[in-house]
Coordinates of C-alpha atoms and ligand atoms in Angstrom, one line a residue:
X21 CA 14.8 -5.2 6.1
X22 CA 13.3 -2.7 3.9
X23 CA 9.8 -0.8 4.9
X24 CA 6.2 -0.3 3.3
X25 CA 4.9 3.3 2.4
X26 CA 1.4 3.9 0.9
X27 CA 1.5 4.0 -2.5
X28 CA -2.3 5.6 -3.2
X29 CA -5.7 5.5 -1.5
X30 CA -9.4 5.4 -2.8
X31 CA -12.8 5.0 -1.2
X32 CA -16.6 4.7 -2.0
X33 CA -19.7 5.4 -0.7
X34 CA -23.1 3.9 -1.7
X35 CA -25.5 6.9 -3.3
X36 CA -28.2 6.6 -1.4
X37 CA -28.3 8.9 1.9
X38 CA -30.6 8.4 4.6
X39 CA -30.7 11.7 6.8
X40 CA -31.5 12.0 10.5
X41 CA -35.0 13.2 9.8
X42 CA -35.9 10.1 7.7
X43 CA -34.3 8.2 10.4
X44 CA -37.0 10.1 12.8
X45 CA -39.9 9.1 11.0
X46 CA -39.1 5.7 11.6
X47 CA -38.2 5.3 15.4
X48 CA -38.9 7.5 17.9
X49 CA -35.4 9.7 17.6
X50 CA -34.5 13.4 16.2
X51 CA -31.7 15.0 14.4
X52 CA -31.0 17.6 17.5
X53 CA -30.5 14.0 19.8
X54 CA -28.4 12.5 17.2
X55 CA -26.2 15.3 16.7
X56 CA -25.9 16.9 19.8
X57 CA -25.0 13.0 21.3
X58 CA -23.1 11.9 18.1
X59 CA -22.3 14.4 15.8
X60 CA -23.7 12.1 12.6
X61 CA -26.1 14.1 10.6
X62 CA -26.6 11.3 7.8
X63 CA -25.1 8.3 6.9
X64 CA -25.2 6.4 3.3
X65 CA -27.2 2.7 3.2
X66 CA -25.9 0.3 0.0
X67 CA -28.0 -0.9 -2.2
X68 CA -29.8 -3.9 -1.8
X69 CA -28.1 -5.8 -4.8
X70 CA -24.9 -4.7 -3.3
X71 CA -22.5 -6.8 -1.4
X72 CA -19.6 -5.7 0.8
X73 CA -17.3 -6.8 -1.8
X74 CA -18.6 -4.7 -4.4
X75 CA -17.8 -1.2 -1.9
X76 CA -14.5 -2.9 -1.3
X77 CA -14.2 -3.2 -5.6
X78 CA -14.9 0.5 -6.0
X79 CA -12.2 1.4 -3.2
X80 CA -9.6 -0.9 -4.4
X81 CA -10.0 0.4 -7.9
X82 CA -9.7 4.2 -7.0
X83 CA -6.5 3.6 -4.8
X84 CA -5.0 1.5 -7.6
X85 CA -5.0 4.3 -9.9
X86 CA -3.7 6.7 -7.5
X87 CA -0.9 4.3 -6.7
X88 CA -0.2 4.0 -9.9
X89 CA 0.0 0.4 -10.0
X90 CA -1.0 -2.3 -12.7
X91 CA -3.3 -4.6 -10.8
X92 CA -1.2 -7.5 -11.5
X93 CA 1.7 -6.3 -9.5
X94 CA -0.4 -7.2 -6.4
X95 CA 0.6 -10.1 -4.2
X96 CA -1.9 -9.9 -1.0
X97 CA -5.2 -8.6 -0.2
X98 CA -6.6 -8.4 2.9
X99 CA -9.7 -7.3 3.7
X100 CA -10.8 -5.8 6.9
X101 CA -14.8 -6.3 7.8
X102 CA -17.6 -8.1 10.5
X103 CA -19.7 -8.0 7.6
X104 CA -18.8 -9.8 4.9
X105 CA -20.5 -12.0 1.6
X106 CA -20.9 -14.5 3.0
X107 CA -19.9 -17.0 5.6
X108 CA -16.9 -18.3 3.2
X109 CA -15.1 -17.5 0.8
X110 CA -13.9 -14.6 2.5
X111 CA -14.6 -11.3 1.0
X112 CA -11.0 -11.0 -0.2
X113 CA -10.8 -14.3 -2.4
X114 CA -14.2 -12.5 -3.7
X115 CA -12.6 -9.5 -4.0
X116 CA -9.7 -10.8 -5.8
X117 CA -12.0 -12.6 -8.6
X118 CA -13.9 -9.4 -9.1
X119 CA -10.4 -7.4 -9.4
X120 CA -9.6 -10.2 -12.2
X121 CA -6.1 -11.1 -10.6
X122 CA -6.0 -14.2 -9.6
X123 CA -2.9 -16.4 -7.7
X124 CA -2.1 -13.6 -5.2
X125 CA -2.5 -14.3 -1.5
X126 CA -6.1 -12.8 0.4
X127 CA -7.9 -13.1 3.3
X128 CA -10.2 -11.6 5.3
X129 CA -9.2 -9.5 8.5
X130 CA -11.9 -9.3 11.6
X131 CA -11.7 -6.8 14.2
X132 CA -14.9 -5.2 13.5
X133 CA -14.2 -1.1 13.6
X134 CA -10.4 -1.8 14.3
X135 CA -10.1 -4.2 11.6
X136 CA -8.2 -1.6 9.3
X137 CA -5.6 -1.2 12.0
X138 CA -4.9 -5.0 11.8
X139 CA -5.5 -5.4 8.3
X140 CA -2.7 -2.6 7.7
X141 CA -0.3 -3.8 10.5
X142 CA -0.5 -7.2 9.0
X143 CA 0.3 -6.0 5.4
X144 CA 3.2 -4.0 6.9
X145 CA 4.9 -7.1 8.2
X146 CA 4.3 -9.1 5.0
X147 CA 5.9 -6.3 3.4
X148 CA 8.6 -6.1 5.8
X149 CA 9.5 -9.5 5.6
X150 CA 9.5 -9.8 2.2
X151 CA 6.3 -11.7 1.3
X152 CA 4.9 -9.5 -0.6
X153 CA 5.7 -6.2 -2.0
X154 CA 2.5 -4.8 -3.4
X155 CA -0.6 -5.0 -0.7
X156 CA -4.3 -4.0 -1.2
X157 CA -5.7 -3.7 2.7
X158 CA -8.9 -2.8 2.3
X159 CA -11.9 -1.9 5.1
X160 CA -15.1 -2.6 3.6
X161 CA -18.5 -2.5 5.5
X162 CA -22.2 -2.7 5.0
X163 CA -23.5 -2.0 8.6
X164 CA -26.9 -1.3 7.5
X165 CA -27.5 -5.2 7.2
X166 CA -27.2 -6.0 10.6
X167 CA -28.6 -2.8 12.5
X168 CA -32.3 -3.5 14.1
X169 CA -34.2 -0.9 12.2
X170 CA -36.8 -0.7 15.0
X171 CA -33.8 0.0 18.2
X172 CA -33.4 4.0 17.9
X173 CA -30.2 3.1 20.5
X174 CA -28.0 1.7 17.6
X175 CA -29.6 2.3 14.1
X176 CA -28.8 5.7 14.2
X177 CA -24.8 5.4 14.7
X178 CA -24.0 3.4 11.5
X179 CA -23.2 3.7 8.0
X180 CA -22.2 1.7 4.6
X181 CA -18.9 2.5 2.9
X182 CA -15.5 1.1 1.6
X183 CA -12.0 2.7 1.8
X184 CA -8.8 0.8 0.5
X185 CA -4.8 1.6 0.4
X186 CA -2.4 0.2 -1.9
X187 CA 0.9 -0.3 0.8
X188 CA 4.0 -1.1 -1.0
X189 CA 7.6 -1.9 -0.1
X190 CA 10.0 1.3 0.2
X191 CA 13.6 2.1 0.6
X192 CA 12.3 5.4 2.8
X193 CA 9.7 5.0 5.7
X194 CA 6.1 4.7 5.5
X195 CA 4.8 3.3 8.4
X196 CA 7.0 4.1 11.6
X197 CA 5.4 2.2 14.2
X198 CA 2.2 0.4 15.3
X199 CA 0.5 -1.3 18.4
X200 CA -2.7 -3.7 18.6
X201 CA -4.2 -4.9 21.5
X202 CA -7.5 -7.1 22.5
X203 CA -9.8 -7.6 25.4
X204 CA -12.1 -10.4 25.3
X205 CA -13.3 -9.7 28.8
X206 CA -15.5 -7.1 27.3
X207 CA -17.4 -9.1 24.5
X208 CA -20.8 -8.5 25.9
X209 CA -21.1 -4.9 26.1
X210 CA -20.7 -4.8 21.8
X211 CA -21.4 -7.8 19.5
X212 CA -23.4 -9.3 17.3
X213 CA -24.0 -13.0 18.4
X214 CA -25.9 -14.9 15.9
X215 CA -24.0 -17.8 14.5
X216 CA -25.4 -20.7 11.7
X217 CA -25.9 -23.8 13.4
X218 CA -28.0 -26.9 11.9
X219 CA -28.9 -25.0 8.8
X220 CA -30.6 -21.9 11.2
X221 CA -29.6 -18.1 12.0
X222 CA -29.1 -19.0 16.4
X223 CA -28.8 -16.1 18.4
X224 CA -29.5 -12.3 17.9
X225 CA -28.6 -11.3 14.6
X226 CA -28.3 -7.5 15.0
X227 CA -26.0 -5.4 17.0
X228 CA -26.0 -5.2 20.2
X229 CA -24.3 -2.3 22.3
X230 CA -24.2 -0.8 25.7
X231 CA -23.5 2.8 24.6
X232 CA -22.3 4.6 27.6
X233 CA -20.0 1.6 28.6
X234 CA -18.8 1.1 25.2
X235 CA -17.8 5.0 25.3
X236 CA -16.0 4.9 28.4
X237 CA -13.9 2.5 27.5
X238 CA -13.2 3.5 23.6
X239 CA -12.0 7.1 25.1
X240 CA -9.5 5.4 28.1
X241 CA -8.6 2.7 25.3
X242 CA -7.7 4.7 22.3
X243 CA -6.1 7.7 24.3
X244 CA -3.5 5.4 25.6
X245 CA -2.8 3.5 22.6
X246 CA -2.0 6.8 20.7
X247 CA 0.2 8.3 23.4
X248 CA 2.1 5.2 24.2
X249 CA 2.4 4.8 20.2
X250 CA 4.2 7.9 19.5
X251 CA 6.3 7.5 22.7
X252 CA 7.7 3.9 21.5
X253 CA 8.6 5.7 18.3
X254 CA 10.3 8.7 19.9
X255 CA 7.6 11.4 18.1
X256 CA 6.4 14.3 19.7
X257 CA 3.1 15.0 19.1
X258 CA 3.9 18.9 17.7
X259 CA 5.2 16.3 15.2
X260 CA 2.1 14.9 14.1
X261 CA -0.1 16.7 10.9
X262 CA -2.9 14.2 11.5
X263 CA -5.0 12.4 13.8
X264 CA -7.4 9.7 11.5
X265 CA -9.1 8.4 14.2
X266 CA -11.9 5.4 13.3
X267 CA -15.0 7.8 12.9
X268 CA -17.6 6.4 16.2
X269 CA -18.9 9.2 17.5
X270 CA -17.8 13.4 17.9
X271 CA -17.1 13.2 21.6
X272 CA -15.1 10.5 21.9
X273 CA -13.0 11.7 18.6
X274 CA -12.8 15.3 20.4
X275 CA -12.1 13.3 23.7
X276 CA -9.3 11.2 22.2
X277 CA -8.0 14.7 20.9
X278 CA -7.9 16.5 23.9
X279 CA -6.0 13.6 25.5
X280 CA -3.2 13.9 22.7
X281 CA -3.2 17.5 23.1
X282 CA -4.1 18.1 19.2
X283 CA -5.9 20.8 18.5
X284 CA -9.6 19.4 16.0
X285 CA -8.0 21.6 13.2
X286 CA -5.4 18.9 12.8
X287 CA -7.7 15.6 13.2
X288 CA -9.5 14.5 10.1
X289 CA -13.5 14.4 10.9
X290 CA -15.9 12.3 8.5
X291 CA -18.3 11.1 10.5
X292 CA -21.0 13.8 10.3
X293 CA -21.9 12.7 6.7
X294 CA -21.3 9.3 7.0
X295 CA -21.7 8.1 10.4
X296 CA -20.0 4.8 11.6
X297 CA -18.8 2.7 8.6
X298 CA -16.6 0.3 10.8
X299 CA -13.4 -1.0 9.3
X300 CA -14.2 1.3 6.6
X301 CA -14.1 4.8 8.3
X302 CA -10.2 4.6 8.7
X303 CA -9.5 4.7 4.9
X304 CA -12.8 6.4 4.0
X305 CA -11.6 9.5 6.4
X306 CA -7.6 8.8 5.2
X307 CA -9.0 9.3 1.2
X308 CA -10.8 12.2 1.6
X309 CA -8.0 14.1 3.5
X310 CA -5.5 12.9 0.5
X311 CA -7.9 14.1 -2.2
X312 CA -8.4 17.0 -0.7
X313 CA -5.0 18.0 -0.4
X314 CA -4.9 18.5 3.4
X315 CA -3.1 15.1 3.8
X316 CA 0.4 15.0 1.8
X317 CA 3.5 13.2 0.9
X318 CA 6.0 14.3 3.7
X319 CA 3.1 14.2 6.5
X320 CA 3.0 12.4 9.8
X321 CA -0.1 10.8 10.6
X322 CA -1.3 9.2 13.2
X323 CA -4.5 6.4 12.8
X324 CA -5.7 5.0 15.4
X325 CA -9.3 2.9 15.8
X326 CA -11.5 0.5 18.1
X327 CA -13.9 -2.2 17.6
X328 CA -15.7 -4.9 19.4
X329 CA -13.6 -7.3 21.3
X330 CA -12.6 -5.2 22.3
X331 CA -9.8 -5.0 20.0
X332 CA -8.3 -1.5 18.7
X333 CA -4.4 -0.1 17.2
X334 CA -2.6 2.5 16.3
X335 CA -0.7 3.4 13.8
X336 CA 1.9 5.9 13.0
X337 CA 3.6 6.4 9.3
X338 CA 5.1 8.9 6.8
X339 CA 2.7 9.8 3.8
Ligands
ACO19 N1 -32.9 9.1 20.0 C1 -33.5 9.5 21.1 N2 -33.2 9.0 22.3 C2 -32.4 8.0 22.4 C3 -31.7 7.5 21.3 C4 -32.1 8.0 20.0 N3 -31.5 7.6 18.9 N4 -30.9 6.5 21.6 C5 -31.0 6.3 23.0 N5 -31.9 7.3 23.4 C6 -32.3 7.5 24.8 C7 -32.2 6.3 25.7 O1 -33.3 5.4 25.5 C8 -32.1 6.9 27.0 O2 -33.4 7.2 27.5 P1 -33.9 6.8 29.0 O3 -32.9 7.6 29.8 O4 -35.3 7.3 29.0 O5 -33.7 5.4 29.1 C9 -31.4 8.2 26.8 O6 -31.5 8.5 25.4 C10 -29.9 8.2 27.2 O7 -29.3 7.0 26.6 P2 -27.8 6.7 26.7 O8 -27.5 5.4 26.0 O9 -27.4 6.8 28.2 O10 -27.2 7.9 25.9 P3 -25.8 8.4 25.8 O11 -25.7 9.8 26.1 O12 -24.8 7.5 26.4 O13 -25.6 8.4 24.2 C11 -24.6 6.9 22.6 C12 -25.7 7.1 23.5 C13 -24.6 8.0 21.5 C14 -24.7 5.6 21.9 C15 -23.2 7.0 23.3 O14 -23.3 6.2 24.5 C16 -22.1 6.6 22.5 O15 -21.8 7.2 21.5 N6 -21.4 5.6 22.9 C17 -20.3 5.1 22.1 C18 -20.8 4.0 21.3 C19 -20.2 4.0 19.9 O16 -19.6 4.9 19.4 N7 -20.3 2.9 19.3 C20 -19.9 2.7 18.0 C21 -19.5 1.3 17.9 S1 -18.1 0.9 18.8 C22 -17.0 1.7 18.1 O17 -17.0 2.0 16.9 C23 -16.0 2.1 19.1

């Protein structure tokens, strides 16, 4: 059995910016509480004629061109989101129309913030088993639409964005290993209920999170995951260049860190300009490391992310 390696990376963010202060004069919050809890200064909002799948269009487009690839060469997309289109088609098959390459397998991946783990563990072991050589995994998010505007506990963590890879099949290792894991026990402490029954929204249709539980558990959750990652793999962590961990909040990043024993000059931090982007901030944080040149080929990097569920991954690969 051969392996899958990323092939290229891109990402998108909407234009528009909406800072802590203009977040301030709208519920009673400020930027010191938001930074000094979080670390977000600002976060980017899509536009209203924007859907998810035209973020995810933007990110799939920049990663093809930095794989390299003619579009038709791929077989599968899957797109990781809780907030897609529309109820069905999934975002992929929408995706895929707007990409103009039709045939290929898609579908849409949901593990809210960890849905990039799954997405990208999922394409792995299509690659691996020979399904498919050329994968677009994408995490594509627009957060803003479900947020309660008026509840200063949640409307100030989130943010709008896209990121996508381009995973192809490879004689040499990409991705090295990976673990998932789920926990439906804990569904009531972050979710967003609502459901369409009898032609009606039913239920609460904005997020709903109990912050201080929802952090205890993301730090216990995400530190073992990592560590028990690299030890199935047999890497050290002096071995790893990287740590792209989902982007949630500062502390539990710098938390997770500590943990690991990496020092913050070797974990890749987006999150003050862009806050929580959900299945997105994976990829978002992996493309600006790559086009920044920190991230290279020859690199170990580790990813690793959580999301309501609770479900959350890690995963370890080669650049
Ligand atoms: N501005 C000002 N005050 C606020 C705000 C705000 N935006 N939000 C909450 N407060 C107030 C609360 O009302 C509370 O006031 P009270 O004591 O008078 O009732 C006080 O601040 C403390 O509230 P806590 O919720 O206990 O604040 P905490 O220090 O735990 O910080 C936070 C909240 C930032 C949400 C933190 O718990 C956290 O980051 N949790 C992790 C959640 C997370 O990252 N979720 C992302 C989605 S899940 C994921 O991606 C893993």
């Amino acid at each position: 059995m051969g392996y899958s390696r990323i092939l290229g990376t891109g990402s998108f963010l909407p234009e528009q910016v909406l800072t802590n202060a203009q977040l301030a004069e709208r519920v009673d919050t400020s930027d010191e509480w938001i930074v000094s809890r979080t670390g977000i200064h600002a976060r980017h909002i899509a536009a209203e004629e924007h859907k998810t799948s035209d973020l995810a269009l933007k990110a799939a487009e920049a990663a093809i061109q930095s794989a390299g690839i003619d579009k038709h060469e791929i077989d599968l997309i899957i797109v990781a989101t809780t907030t897609p289109d529309m109820v069905f088609p999934s975002t992929a098959c929408l995706l895929q129309e707007k990409l103009g390459i039709p045939g290929c397998a898609a579908f849409d991946v949901q593990a809210v913030c960890a849905g990039f783990m799954f997405a990208l563990v999922t394409a792995n072991n299509y690659i691996k088993s020979g399904m498919a050589r050329r994968a677009l995994v994408v995490g594509a998010e627009i957060m803003s639409r479900v947020l309660d505007w008026d509840d200063r506990r949640t409307c100030v963590l989130f943010g709008d964005g896209a990121g996508a890879v381009i995973l192809g099949d490879s004689d040499e290792p990409g991705i090295l290993h990976a673990k998932l894991a789920a926990d439906g026990r804990y569904k009531d402490i972050l979710n967003t209920p609502a459901q369409i029954s009898g032609g009606k929204i039913q239920g609460m249709p904005y997020l709903h999170m109990d912050g201080p539980a929802v952090f205890k558990f993301a730090v216990k959750a995400l530190s073992d995951i990592a560590v028990k990652t690299l030890a199935e793999a047999g890497v050290d962590k002096s071995e790893v260049d990287w740590l792209v961990p989902h982007q949630a909040n500062l502390r539990i990043i710098e938390s997770t860190a500590k943990h690991l024993g990496l020092p913050m000059d070797r974990v890749i931090v987006t999150l003050p300009q862009q806050g929580n982007t959900s299945a997105a901030s994976i990829p978002l944080a992996l493309d600006s490391a790559v086009r920044d040149g920190r991230i290279h080929r020859g690199q170990t990097v580790l990813l690793e992310g959580i999301g309501g569920g609770f479900a959350w991954g890690a995963v370890l690969l080669k650049i």
